[in-house]
Short mmCIF file of C-alpha atoms in Angstrom, two decimals:
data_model
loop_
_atom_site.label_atom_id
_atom_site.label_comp_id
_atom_site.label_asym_id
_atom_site.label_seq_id
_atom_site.Cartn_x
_atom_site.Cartn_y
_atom_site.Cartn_z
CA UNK A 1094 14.59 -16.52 10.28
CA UNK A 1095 15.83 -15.22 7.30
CA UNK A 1096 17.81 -12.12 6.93
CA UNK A 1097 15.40 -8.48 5.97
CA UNK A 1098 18.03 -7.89 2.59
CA UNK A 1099 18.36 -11.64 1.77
CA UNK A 1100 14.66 -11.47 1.49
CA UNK A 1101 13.80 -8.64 0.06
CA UNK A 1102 16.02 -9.48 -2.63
CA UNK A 1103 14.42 -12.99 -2.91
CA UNK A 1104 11.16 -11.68 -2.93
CA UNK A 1105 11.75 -8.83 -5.92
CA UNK A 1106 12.96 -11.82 -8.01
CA UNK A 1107 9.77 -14.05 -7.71
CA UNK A 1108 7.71 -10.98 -8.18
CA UNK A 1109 9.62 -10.11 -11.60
CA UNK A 1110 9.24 -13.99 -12.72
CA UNK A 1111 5.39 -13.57 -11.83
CA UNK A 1112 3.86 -13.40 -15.37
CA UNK A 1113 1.36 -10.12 -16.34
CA UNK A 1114 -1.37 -12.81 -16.44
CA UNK A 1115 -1.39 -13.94 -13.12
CA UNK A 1116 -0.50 -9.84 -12.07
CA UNK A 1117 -3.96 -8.97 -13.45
CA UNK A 1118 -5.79 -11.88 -12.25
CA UNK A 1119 -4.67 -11.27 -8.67
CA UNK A 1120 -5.22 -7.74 -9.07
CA UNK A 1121 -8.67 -8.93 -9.67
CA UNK A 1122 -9.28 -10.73 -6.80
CA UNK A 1123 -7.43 -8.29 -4.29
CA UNK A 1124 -10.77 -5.84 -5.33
CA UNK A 1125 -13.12 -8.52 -4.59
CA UNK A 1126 -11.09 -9.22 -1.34
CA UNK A 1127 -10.77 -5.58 0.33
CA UNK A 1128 -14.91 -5.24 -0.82
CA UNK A 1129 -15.65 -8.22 1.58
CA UNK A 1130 -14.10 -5.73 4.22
CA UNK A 1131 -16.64 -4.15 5.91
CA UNK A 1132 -14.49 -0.95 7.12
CA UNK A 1133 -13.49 -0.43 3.46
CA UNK A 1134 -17.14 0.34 2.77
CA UNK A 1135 -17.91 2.88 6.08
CA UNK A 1136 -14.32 4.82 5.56
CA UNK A 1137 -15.12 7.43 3.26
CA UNK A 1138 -11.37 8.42 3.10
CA UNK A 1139 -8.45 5.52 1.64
CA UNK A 1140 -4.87 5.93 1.12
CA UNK A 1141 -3.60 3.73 -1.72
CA UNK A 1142 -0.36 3.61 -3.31
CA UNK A 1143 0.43 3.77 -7.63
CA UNK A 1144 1.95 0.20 -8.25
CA UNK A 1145 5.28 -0.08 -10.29
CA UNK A 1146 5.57 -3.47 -12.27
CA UNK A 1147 5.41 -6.22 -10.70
CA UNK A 1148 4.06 -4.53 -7.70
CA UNK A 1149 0.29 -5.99 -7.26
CA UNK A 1150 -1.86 -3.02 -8.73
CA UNK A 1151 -4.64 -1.02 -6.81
CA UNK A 1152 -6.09 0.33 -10.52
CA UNK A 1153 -8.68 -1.52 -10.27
CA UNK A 1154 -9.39 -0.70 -6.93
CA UNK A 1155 -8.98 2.64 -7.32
CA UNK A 1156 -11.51 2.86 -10.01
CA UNK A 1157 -14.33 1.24 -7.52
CA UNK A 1158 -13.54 3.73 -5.03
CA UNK A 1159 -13.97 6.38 -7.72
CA UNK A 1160 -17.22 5.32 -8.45
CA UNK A 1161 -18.08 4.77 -4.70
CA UNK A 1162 -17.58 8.29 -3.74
CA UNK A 1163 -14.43 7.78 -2.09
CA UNK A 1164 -12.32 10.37 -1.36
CA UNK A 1165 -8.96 8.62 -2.09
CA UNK A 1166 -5.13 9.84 -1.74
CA UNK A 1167 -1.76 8.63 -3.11
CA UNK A 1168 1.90 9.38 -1.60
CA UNK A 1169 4.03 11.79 -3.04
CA UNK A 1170 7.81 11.96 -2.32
CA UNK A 1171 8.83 14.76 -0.88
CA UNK A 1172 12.78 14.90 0.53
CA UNK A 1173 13.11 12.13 2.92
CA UNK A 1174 9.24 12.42 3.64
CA UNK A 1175 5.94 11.33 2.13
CA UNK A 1176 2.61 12.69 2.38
CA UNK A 1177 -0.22 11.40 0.98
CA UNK A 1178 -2.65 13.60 -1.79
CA UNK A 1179 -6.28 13.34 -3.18
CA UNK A 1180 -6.69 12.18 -6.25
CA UNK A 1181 -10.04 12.80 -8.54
CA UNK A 1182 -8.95 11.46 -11.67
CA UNK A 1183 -6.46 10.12 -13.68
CA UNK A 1184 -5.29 13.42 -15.07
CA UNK A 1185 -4.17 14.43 -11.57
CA UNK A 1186 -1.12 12.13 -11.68
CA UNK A 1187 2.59 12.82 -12.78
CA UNK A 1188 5.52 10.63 -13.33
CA UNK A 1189 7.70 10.89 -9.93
CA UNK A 1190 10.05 9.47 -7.23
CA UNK A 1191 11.52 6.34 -9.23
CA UNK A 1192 9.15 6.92 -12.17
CA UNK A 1193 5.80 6.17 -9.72
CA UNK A 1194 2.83 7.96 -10.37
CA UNK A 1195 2.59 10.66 -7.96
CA UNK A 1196 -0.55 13.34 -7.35
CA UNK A 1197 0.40 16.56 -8.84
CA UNK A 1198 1.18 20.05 -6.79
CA UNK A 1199 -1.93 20.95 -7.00
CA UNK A 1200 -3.63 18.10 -5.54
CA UNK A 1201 -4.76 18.72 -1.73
CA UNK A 1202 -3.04 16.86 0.89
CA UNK A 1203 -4.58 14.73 3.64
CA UNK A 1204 -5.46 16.19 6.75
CA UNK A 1205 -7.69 14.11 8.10
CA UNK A 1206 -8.23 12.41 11.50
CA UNK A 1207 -8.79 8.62 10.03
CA UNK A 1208 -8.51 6.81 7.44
CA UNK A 1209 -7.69 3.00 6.00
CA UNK A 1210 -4.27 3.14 4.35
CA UNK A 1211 -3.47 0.24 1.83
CA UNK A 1212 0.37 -0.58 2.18
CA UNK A 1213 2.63 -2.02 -0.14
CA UNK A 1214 5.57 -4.00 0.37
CA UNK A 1215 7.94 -6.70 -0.52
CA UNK A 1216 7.12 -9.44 2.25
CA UNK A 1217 4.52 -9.78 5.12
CA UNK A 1218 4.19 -12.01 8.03
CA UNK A 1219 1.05 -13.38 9.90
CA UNK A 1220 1.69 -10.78 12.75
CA UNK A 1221 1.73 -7.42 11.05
CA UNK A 1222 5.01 -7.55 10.18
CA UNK A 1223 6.16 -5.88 6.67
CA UNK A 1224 9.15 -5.42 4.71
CA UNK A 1225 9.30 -2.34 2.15
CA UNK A 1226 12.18 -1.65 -0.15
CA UNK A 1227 14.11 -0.14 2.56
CA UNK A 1228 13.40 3.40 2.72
CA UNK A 1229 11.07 3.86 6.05
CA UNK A 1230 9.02 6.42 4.17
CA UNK A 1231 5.60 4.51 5.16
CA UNK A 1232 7.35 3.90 8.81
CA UNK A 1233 8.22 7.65 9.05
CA UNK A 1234 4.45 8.50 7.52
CA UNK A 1235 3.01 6.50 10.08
CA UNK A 1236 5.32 7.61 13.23
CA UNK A 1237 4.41 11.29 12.13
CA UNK A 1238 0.91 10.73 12.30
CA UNK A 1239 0.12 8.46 15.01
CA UNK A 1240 -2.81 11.27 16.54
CA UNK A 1241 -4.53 9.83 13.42
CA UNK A 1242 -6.80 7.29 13.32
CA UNK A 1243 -5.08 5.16 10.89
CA UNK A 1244 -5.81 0.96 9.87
CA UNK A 1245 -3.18 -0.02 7.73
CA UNK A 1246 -3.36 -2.99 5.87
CA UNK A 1247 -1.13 -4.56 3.78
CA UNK A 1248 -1.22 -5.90 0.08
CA UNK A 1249 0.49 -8.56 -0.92
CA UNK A 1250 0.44 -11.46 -3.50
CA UNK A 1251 -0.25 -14.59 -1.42
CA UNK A 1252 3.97 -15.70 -2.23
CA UNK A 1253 5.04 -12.56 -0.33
CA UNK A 1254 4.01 -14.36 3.05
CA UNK A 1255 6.53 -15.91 5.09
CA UNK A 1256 6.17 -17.27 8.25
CA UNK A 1257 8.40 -14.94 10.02
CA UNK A 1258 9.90 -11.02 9.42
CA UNK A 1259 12.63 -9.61 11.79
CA UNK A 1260 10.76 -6.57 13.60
CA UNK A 1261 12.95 -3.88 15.19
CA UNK A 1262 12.10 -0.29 17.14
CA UNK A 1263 11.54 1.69 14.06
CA UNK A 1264 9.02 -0.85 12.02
CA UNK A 1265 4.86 0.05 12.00
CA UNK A 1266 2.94 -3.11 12.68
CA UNK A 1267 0.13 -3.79 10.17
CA UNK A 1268 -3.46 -3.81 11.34
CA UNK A 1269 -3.89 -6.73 8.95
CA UNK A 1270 -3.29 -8.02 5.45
CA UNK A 1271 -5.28 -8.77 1.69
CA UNK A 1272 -4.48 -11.40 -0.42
CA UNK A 1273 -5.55 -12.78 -3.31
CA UNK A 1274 -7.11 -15.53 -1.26
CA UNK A 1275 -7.75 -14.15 1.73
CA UNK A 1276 -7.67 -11.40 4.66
CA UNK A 1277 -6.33 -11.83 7.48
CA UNK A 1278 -6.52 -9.08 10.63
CA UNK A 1279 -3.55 -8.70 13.59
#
């Protein structure tokens, strides 16, 4: 099994040789993927994420929920925390924690008792498993709100899945995983 840094390193690198072609096509298909999920379509309340380059993007995503009457929310930064914020429109973003769109202060956070959060991260494996860049702020998110009905699923180009990822005490399991080719549930 290969080492959590020696991956995540290995992993940033393919994703910045992945070309802005085959970003936006897989962006593409991750919408048509997480609409196949039935859950995605009775949740009225998501938790998505702003992408930074070459992170796979949730724009397009985000503008289907818009027009579905989703009430969706994005993570701010806050100290060694993050909470997450609703969103309305574009105008209620700012440039933030390592120049990712973040809601503004005056957006309202979340408060409520369930939701589907879409999580990124750097690799996956095909038990839940997930490696972020390092920081534990979705790990912390999650430990802090485990009274919550939460599903968290993963998004991840389809080269971000390796067989195996190195779990320890501290790591949130996944509740299953999109693709650009497929879903997959834990």
């Amino acid at each position: 099994m290969e080492e959590k840094n020696s991956l995540r390193i290995r992993m940033k690198e393919k994703r910045r040789q992945y070309s802005k072609e085959e970003q936006l096509s897989d962006a593409e298909k991750i919408v048509k993927q997480l609409i196949t999920i039935p859950e995605i379509h009775r949740e009225q309340r998501l938790l998505l994420y702003s992408a930074k380059t070459p992170e796979l993007s949730l724009d397009l995503f985000m503008k289907w929920c818009l027009d579905n009457q989703k009430e969706i929310y994005f993570p701010r930064v806050c100290g060694e925390e993050m909470d997450f914020f609703r969103i309305q429109s574009r105008e209620d973003f700012r440039l933030g924690y390592f120049g990712i769109l973040e809601p503004k202060e005056y957006c309202q956070i979340f408060s409520g008792q369930r939701a589907i959060c879409l999580v990124p991260g750097v690799a996956f494996d095909k038990k839940g498993n997930r490696i972020g860049y390092g920081r534990g702020y979705y790990d912390r998110y999650f430990r802090r709100n485990q009274e919550k009905q939460m599903k968290k699923i993963g998004i991840s180009y389809d080269f971000q899945l390796v067989d195996e990822i190195e779990s320890e005490d501290f790591d949130e399991k996944l509740d299953g995983l999109v693709t650009p080719t497929g879903v997959m549930t834990f």
